[in-house]
Short mmCIF file of C-alpha atoms and ligand atoms in Angstrom, two decimals:
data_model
loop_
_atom_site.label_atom_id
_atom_site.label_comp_id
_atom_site.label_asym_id
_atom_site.label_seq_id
_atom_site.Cartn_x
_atom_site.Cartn_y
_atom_site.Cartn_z
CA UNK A 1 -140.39 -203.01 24.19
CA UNK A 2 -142.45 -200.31 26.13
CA UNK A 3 -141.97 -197.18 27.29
CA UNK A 4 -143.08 -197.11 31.21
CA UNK A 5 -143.48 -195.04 34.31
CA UNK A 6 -143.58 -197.02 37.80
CA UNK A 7 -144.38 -194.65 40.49
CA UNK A 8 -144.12 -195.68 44.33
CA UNK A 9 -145.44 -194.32 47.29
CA UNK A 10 -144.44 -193.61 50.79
CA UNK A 11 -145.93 -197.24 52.07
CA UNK A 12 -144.13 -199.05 49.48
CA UNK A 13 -140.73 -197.34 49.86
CA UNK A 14 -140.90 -197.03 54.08
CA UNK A 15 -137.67 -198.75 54.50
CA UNK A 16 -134.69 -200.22 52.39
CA UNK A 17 -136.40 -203.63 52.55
CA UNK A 18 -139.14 -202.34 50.94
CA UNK A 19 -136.96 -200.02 48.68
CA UNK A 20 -135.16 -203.35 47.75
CA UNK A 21 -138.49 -204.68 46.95
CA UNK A 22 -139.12 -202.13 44.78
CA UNK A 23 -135.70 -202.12 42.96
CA UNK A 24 -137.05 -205.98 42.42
CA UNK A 25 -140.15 -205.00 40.52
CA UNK A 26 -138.04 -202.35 38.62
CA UNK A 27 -135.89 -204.90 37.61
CA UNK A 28 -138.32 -207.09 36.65
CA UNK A 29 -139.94 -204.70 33.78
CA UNK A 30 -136.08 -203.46 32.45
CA UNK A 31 -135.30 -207.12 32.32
CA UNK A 32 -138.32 -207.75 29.88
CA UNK A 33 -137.31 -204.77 28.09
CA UNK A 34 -138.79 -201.88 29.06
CA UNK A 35 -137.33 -198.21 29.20
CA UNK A 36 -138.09 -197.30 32.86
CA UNK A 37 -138.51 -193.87 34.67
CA UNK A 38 -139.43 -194.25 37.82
CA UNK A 39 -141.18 -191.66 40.09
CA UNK A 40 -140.39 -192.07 44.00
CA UNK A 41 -142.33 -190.24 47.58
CA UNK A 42 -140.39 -189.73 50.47
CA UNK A 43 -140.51 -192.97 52.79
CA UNK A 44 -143.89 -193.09 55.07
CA UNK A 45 -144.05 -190.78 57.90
CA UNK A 46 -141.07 -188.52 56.27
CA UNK A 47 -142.95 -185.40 54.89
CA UNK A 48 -145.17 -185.30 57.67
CA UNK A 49 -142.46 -185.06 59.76
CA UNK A 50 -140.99 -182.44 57.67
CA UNK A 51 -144.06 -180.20 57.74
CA UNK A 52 -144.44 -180.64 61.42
CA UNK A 53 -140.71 -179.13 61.69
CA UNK A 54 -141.31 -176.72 60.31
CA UNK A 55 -144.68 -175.94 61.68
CA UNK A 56 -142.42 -176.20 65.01
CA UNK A 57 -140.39 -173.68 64.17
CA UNK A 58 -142.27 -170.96 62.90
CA UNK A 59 -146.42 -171.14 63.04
CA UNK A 60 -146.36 -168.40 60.43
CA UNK A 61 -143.14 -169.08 57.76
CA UNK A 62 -141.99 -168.74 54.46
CA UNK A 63 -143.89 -171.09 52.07
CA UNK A 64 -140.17 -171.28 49.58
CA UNK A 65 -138.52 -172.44 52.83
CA UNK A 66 -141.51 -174.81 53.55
CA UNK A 67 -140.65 -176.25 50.07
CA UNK A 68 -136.98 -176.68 50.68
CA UNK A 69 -137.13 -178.35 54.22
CA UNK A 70 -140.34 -181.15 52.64
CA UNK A 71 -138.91 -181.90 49.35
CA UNK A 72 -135.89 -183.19 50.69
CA UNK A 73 -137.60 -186.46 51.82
CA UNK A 74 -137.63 -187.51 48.06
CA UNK A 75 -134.65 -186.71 47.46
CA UNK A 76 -133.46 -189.65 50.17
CA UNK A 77 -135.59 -191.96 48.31
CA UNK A 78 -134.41 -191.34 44.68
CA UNK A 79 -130.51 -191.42 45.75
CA UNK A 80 -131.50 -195.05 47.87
CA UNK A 81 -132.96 -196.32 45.35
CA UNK A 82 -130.37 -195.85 42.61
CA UNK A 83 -127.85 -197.34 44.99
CA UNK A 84 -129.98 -200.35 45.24
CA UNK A 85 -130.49 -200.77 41.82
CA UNK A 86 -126.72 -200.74 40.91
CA UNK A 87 -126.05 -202.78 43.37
CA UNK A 88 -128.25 -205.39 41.88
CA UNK A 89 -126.73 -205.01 38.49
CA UNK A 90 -129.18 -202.27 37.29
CA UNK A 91 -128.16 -198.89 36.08
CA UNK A 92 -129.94 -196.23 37.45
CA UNK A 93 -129.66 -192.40 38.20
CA UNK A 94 -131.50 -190.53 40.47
CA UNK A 95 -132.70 -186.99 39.12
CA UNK A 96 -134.15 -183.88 41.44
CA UNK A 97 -136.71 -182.09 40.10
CA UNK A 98 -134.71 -179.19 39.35
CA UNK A 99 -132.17 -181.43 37.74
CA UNK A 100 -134.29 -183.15 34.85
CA UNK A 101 -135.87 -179.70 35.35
CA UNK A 102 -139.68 -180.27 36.01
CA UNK A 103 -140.46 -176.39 35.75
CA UNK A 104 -143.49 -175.42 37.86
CA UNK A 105 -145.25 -172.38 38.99
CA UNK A 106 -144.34 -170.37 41.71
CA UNK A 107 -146.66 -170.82 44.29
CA UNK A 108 -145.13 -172.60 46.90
CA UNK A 109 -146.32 -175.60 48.92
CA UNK A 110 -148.90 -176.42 45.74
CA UNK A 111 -147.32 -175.74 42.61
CA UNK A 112 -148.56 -176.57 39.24
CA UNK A 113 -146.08 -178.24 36.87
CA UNK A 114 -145.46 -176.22 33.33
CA UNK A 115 -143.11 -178.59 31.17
CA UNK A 116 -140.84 -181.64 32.22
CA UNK A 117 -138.17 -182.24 29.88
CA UNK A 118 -138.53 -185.81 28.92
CA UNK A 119 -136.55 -184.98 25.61
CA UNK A 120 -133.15 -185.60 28.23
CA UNK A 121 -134.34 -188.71 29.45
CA UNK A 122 -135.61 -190.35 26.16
CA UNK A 123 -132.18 -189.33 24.55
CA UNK A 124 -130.58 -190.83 27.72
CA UNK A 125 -132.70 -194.32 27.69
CA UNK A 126 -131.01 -194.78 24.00
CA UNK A 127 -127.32 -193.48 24.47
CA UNK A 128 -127.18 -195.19 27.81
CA UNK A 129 -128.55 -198.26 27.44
CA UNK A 130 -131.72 -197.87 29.14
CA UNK A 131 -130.22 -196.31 32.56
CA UNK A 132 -133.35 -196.23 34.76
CA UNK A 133 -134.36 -193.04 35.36
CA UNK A 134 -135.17 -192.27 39.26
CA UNK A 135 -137.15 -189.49 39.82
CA UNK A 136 -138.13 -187.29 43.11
CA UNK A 137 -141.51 -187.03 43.01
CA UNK A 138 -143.77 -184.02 44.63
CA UNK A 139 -141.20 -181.54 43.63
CA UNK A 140 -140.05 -178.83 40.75
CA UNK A 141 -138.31 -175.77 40.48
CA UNK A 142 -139.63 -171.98 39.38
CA UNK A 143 -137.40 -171.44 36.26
CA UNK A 144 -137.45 -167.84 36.73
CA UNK A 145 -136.68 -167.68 40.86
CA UNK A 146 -134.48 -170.89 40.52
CA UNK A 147 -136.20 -172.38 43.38
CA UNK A 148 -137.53 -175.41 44.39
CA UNK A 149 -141.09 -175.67 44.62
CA UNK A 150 -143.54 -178.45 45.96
CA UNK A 151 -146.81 -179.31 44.63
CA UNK A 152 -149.33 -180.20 47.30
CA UNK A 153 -149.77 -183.69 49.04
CA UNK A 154 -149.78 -186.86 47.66
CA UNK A 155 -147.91 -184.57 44.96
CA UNK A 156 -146.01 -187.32 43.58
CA UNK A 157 -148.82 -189.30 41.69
CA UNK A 158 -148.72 -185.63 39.49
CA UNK A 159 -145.07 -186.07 39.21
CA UNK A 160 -145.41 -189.93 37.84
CA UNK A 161 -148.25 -188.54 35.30
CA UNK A 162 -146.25 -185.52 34.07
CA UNK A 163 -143.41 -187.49 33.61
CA UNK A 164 -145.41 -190.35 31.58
CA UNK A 165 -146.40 -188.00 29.11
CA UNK A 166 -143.40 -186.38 28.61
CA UNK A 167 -142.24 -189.36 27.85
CA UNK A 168 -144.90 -190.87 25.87
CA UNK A 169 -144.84 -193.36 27.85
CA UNK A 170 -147.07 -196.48 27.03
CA UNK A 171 -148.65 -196.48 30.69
CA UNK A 172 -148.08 -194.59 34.07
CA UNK A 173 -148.35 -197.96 37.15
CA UNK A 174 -148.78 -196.01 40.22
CA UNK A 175 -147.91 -198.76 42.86
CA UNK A 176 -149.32 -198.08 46.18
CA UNK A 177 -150.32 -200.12 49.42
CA UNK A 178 -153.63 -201.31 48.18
CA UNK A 179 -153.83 -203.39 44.65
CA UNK A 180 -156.14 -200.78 42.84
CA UNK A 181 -159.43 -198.38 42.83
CA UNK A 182 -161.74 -199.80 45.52
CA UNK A 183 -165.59 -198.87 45.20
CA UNK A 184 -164.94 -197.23 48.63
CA UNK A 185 -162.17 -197.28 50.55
CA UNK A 186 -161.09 -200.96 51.79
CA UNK A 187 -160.02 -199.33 55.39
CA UNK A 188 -163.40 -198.26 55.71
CA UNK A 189 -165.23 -201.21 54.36
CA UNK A 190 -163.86 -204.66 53.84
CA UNK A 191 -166.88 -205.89 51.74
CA UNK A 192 -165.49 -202.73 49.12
CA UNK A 193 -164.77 -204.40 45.84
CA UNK A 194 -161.65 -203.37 43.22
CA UNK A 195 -162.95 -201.69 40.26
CA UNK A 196 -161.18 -203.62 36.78
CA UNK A 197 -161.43 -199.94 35.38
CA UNK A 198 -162.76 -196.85 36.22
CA UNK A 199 -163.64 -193.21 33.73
CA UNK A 200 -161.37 -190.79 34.37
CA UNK A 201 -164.23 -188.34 35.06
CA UNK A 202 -165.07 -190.68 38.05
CA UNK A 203 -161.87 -191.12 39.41
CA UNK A 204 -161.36 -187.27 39.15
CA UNK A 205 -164.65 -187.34 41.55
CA UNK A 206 -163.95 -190.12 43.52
CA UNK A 207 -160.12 -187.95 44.65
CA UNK A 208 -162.05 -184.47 44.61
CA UNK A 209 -164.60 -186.16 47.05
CA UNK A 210 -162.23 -187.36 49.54
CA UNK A 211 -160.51 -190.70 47.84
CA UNK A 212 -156.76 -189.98 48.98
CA UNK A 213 -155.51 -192.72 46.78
CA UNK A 214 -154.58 -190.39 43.47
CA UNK A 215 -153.82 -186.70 43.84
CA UNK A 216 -156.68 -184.78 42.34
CA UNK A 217 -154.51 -183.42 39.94
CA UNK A 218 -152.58 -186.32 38.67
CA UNK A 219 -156.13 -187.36 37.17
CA UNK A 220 -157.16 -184.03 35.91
CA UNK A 221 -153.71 -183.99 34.11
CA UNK A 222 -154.05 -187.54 32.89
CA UNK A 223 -157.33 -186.87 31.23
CA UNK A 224 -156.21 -184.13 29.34
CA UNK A 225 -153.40 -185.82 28.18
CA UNK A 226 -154.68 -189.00 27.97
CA UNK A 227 -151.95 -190.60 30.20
CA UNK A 228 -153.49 -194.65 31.29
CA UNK A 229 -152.72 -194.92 34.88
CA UNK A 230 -152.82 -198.28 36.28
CA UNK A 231 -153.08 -198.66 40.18
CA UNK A 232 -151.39 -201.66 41.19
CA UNK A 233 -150.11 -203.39 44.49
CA UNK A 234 -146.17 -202.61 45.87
CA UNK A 235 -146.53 -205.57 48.04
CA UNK A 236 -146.95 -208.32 45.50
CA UNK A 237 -143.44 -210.23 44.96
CA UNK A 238 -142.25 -209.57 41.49
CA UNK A 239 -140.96 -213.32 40.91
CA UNK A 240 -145.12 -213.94 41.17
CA UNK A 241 -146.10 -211.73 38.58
CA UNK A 242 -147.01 -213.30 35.18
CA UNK A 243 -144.88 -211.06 33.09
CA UNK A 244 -147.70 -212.84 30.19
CA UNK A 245 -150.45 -212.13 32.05
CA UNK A 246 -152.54 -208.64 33.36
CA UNK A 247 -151.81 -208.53 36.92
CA UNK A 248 -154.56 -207.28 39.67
CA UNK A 249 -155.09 -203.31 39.09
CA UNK A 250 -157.02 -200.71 37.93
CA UNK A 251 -157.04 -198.95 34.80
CA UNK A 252 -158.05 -195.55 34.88
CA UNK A 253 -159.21 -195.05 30.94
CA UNK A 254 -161.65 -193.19 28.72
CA UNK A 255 -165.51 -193.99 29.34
CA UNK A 256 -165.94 -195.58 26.19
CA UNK A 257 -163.50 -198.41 27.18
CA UNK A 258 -165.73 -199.70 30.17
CA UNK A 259 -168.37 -202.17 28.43
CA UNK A 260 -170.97 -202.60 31.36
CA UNK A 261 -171.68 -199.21 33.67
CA UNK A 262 -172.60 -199.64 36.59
CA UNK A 263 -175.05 -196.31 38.08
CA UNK A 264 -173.27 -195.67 40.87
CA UNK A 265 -169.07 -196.69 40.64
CA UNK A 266 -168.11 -195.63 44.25
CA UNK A 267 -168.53 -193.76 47.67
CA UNK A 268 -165.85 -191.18 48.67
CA UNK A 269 -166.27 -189.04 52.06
CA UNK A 270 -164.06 -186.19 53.38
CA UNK A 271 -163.99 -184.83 56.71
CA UNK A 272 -161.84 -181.85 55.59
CA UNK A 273 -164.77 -179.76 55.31
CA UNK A 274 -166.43 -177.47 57.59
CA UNK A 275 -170.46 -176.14 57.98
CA UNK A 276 -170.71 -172.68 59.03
CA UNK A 277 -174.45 -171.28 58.99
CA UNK A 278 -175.50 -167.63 59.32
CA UNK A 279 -179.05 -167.01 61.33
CA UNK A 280 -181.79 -165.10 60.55
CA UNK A 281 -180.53 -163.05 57.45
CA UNK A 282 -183.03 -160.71 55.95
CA UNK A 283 -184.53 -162.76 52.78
CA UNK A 284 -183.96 -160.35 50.16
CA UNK A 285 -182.32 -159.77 46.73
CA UNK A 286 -178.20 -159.41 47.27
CA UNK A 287 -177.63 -160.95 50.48
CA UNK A 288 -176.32 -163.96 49.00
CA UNK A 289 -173.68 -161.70 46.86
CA UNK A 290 -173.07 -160.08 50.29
CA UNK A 291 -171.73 -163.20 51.95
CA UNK A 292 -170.33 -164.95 49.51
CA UNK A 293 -168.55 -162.22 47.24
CA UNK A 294 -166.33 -161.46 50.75
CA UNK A 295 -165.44 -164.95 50.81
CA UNK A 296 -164.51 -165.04 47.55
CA UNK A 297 -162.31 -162.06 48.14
CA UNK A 298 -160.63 -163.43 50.82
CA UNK A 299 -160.25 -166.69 48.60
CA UNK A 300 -162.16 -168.97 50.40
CA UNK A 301 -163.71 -172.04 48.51
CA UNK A 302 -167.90 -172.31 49.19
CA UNK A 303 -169.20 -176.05 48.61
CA UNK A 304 -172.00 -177.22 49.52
CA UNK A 305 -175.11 -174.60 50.23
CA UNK A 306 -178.55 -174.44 51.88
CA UNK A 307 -181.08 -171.44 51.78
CA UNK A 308 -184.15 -172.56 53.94
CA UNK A 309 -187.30 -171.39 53.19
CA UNK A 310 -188.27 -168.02 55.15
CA UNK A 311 -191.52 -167.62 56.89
CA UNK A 312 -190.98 -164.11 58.75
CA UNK A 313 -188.51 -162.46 55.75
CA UNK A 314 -185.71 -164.00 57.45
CA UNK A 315 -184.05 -167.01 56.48
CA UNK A 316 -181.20 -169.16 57.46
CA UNK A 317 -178.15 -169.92 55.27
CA UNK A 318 -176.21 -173.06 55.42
CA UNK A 319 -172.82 -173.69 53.71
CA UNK A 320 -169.38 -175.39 53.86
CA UNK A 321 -165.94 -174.27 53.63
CA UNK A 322 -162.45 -176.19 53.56
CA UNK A 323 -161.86 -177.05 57.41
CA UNK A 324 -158.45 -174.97 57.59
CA UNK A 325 -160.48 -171.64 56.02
CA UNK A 326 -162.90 -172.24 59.05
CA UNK A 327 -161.89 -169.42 61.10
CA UNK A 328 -160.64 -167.32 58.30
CA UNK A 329 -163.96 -167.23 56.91
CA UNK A 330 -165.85 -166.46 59.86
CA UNK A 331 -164.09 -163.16 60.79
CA UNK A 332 -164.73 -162.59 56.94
CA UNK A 333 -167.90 -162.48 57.67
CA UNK A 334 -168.31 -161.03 61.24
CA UNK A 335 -166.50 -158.30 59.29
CA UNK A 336 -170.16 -158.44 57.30
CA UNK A 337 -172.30 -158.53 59.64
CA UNK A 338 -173.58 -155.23 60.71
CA UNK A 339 -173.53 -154.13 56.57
CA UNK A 340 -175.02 -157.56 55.72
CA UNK A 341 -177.49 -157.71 58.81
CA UNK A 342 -178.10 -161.57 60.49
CA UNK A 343 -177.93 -162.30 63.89
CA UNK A 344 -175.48 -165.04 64.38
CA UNK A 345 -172.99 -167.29 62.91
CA UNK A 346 -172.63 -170.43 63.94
CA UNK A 347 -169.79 -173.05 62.98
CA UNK A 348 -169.20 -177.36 63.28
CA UNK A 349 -166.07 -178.89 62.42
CA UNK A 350 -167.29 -182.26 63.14
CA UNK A 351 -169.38 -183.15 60.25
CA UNK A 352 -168.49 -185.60 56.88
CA UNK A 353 -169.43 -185.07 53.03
CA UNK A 354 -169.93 -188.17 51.94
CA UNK A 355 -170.52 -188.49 47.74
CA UNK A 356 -172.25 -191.14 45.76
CA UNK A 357 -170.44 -191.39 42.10
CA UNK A 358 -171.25 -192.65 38.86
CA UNK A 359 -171.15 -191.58 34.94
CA UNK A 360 -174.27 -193.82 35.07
CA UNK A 361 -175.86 -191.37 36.98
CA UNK A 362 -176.93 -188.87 33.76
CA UNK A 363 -179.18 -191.41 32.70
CA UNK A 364 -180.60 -193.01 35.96
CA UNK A 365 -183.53 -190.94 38.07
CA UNK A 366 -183.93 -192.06 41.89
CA UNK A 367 -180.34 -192.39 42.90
CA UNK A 368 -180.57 -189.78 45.25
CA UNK A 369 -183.97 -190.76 46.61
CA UNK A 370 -182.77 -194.27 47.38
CA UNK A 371 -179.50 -192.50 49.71
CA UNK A 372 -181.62 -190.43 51.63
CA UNK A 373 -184.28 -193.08 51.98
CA UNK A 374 -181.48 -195.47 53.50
CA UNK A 375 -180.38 -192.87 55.51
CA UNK A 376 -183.38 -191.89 57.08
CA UNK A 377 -183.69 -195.65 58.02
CA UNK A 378 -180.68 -195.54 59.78
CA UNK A 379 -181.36 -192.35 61.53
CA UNK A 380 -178.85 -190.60 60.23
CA UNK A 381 -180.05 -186.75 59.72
CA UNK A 382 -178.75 -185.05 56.60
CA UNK A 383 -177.80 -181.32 56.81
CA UNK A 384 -176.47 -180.48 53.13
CA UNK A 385 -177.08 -181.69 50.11
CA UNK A 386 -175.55 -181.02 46.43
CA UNK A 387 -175.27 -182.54 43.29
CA UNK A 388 -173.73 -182.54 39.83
CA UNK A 389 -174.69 -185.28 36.97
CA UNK A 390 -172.18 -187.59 38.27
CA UNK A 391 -172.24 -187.52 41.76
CA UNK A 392 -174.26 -186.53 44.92
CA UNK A 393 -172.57 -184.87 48.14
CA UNK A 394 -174.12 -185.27 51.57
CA UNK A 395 -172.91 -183.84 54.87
CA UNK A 396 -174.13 -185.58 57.88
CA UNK A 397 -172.78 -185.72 61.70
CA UNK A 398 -168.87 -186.94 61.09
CA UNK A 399 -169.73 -189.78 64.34
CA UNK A 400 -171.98 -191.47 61.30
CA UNK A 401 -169.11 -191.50 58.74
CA UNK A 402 -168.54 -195.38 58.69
CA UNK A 403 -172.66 -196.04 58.88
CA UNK A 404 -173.29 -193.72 55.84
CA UNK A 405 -170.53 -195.53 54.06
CA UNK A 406 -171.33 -199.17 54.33
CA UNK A 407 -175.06 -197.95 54.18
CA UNK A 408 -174.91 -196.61 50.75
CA UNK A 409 -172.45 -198.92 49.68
CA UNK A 410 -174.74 -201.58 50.17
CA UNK A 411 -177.74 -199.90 48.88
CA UNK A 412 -176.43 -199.39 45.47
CA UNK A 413 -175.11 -202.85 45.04
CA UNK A 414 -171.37 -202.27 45.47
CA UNK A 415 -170.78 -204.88 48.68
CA UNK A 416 -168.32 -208.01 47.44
P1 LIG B 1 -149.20 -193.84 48.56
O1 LIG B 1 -148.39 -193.63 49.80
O2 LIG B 1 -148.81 -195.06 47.81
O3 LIG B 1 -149.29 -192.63 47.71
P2 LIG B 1 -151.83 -193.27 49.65
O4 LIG B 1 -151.92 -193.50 51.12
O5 LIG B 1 -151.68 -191.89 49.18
O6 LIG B 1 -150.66 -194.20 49.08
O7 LIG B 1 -153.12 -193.92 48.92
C1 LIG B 1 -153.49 -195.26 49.17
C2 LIG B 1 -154.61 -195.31 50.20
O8 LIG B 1 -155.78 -194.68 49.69
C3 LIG B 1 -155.08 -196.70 50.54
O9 LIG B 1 -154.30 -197.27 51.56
C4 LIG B 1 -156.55 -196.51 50.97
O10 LIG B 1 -156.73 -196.53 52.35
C5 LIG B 1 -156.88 -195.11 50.48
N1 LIG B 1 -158.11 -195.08 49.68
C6 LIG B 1 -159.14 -194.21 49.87
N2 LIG B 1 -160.15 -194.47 49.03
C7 LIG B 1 -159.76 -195.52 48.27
C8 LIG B 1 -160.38 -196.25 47.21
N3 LIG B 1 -161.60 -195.93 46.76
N4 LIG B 1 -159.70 -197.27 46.64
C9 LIG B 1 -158.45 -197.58 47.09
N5 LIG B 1 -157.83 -196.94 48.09
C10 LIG B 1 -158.45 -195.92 48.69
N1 LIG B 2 -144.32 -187.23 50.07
C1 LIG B 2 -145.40 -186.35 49.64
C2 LIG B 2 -146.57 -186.44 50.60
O1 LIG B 2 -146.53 -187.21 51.56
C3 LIG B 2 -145.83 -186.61 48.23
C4 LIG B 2 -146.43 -187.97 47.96
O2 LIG B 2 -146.24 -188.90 48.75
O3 LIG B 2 -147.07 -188.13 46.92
O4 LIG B 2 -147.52 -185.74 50.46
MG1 LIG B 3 -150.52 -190.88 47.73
#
């Protein structure tokens, strides 16, 4: 007997056939013996409908009213599926997050989750005969406000990890649309290969770096405390899974676990970021404090950055910033200008970061010579660059987004 969390996502519960799917594959680990919890998104399309309502009715509105009109597409899910699972002869309760409570921050629209009382359901999986737990995902409640908070998109794959190790559970399977970790993403490139396992530092790249298939944060919270996540397929029938056997996946797990590293794991690109460069900037001590401590102010996150080399005392400075800060940040800094003293800044929205990863990296020289090498073959001019030891960021022209991809994926070995 095991202790497990299954978590499903929008694709896999988008209507009741597929929640009845789903019910099936629940079924299938209580009937081996299992303790369940399960952690459930709203049904595809839902929450962006949600946030587009509300976007409709007010441009500017209240992000605790935000939170109460989105996290209601969960709550649909969790209720559905509980009636599906008693129907079938499983017993089941659906819990909100402010019912179990999963206590959160306040800030609304991306909270941060503080405690989850998996004391409740642990007692309740004994006194009740192993009820399946169905859980909302994506949302909480502010103990001290006593209202219900969000906590960012793709917020449920937190939820499922919280929960897990709250409930010390044996493993968190977040079942999704694709049947694990891809070296890049398979929409992108159908030669991209699934990855058995993958570090956690990797995958906490890999999401950072544009690779929507875990939230950011569900990693981050899984590493610290040390919560196995296994990405696994929705789609596959129960009735063919070898309940014996290690079905397709990928196990996100400590370094030390994965025998044979490769150097480079995967490619990840985002197109949420923007480049904004500032022209002909006097090249002296303190002007780099002078743009960016406003920024910072103003809480705006700086990425990547590029000081060229000045010839005349002035010099140009290149750097990006989230997409949706774009505008914010330049009146930030046309707020600067006359004190700072440049004599233009320029923005472009339509660029891509694209990142090579890999813990092999730290011990490897000539990964990045070999990307901008095949690059440069391709034509494909590069207009930021940064690195850390296990991974290397790129921003080129967002029309070259699928070229860059394929191109480095082949390059470093990674094609099937
Ligand atoms: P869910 O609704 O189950 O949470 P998501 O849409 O959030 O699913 O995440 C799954 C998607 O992530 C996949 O359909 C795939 O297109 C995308 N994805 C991006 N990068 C990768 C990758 N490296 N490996 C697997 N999937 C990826
Ligand atoms: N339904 C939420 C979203 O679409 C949370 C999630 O699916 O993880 O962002
Ligand atoms: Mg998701």
């Amino acid at each position: 007997m095991a202790r497990l969390v299954m978590k499903f996502g929008g694709s896999s519960v988008a209507d009741l056939d597929h929640i009845r799917n789903v019910a099936r594959h629940v079924e299938r680990e209580v009937k081996a013996g299992h303790e369940v919890a399960v952690v459930v998104s709203a049904m595809a399309g839902t929450t962006n409908r949600l946030v587009e309502w509300c976007r409709q009715a007010a441009a500017l509105h209240d992000a605790r009213e935000y939170d109460a009109v989105v996290a209601s597409g969960e709550q649909v899910t969790s209720g559905l599926l509980a009636i599906v699972l008693e129907d079938m002869g499983v017993s089941a309760r659906s819990w909100q997050g402010w019912q179990l409570p999963i206590v959160t921050d306040n800030v609304h629209g991306a909270a941060r989750i503080l405690e989850v009382n998996g004391a409740e359901l642990i007692k309740r999986f004994k006194e009740r005969n192993r009820e399946v737990a169905v859980i909302s995902g994506f949302q909480g409640i502010h103990k001290e406000t006593g209202r219900i908070t969000t906590l960012g998109r793709g917020g449920s794959d937190t939820s499922a990890v919280a929960v897990a190790a709250a409930i010390h559970a044996e493993r968190c399977d977040i079942y999704t649309d694709v049947d694990g970790v891809y070296t890049t993403d398979p929409d992108i490139e159908e030669r991209a290969r699934r990855l058995d396992k993958i570090a956690y530092e990797e995958m906490l790249e890999m999401a950072s770096l544009g690779a929507k298939v875990l939230q950011v944060r569900s990693v981050e919270l899984a590493m610290q405390r040390r919560v196995r996540i296994f990405v696994r397929s929705s789609f596959d029938r129960p009735e063919d899974i070898d309940p014996h056997g290690v079905p397709p996946g990928t196990l996100i797990c400590d370094e030390e676990e994965i025998v044979e590293n490769q150097v480079v794991t995967g490619i990840a690109f985002s197109k949420d970021e923007a480049q904004i460069s500032i022209r002909r900037l006097a090249d002296k001590p303190g002007v780099a404090a002078a743009l960016f401590g406003p920024l910072a102010d103003a809480h705006i996150n700086v990425d990547m950055i590029v000081q060229n080399i000045s010839a005349d005392g002035l010099t140009d400075i290149t750097f990006t910033v989230p997409i949706v800060d774009c505008e914010r940040a330049k009146d930030v800094l046309k707020k600067v200008k006359a004190k700072v003293g440049f004599s233009a800044i320029e923005g472009a929205a339509d660029v891509v970061k694209v990142s090579i990863i890999g813990v092999g990296m730290r011990s490897h020289a000539g990964v990045a010579a070999t990307a901008f090498k095949a690059l440069a073959e391709r034509g494909i001019n590069i207009r930021a660059i940064s690195t850390s030891e296990i991974k290397i960021s790129i921003l080129i022209d967002a029309a070259f987004t699928e070229l860059a991809v394929r191109t480095l994926h082949s390059v470093y070995g990674l094609d099937r």
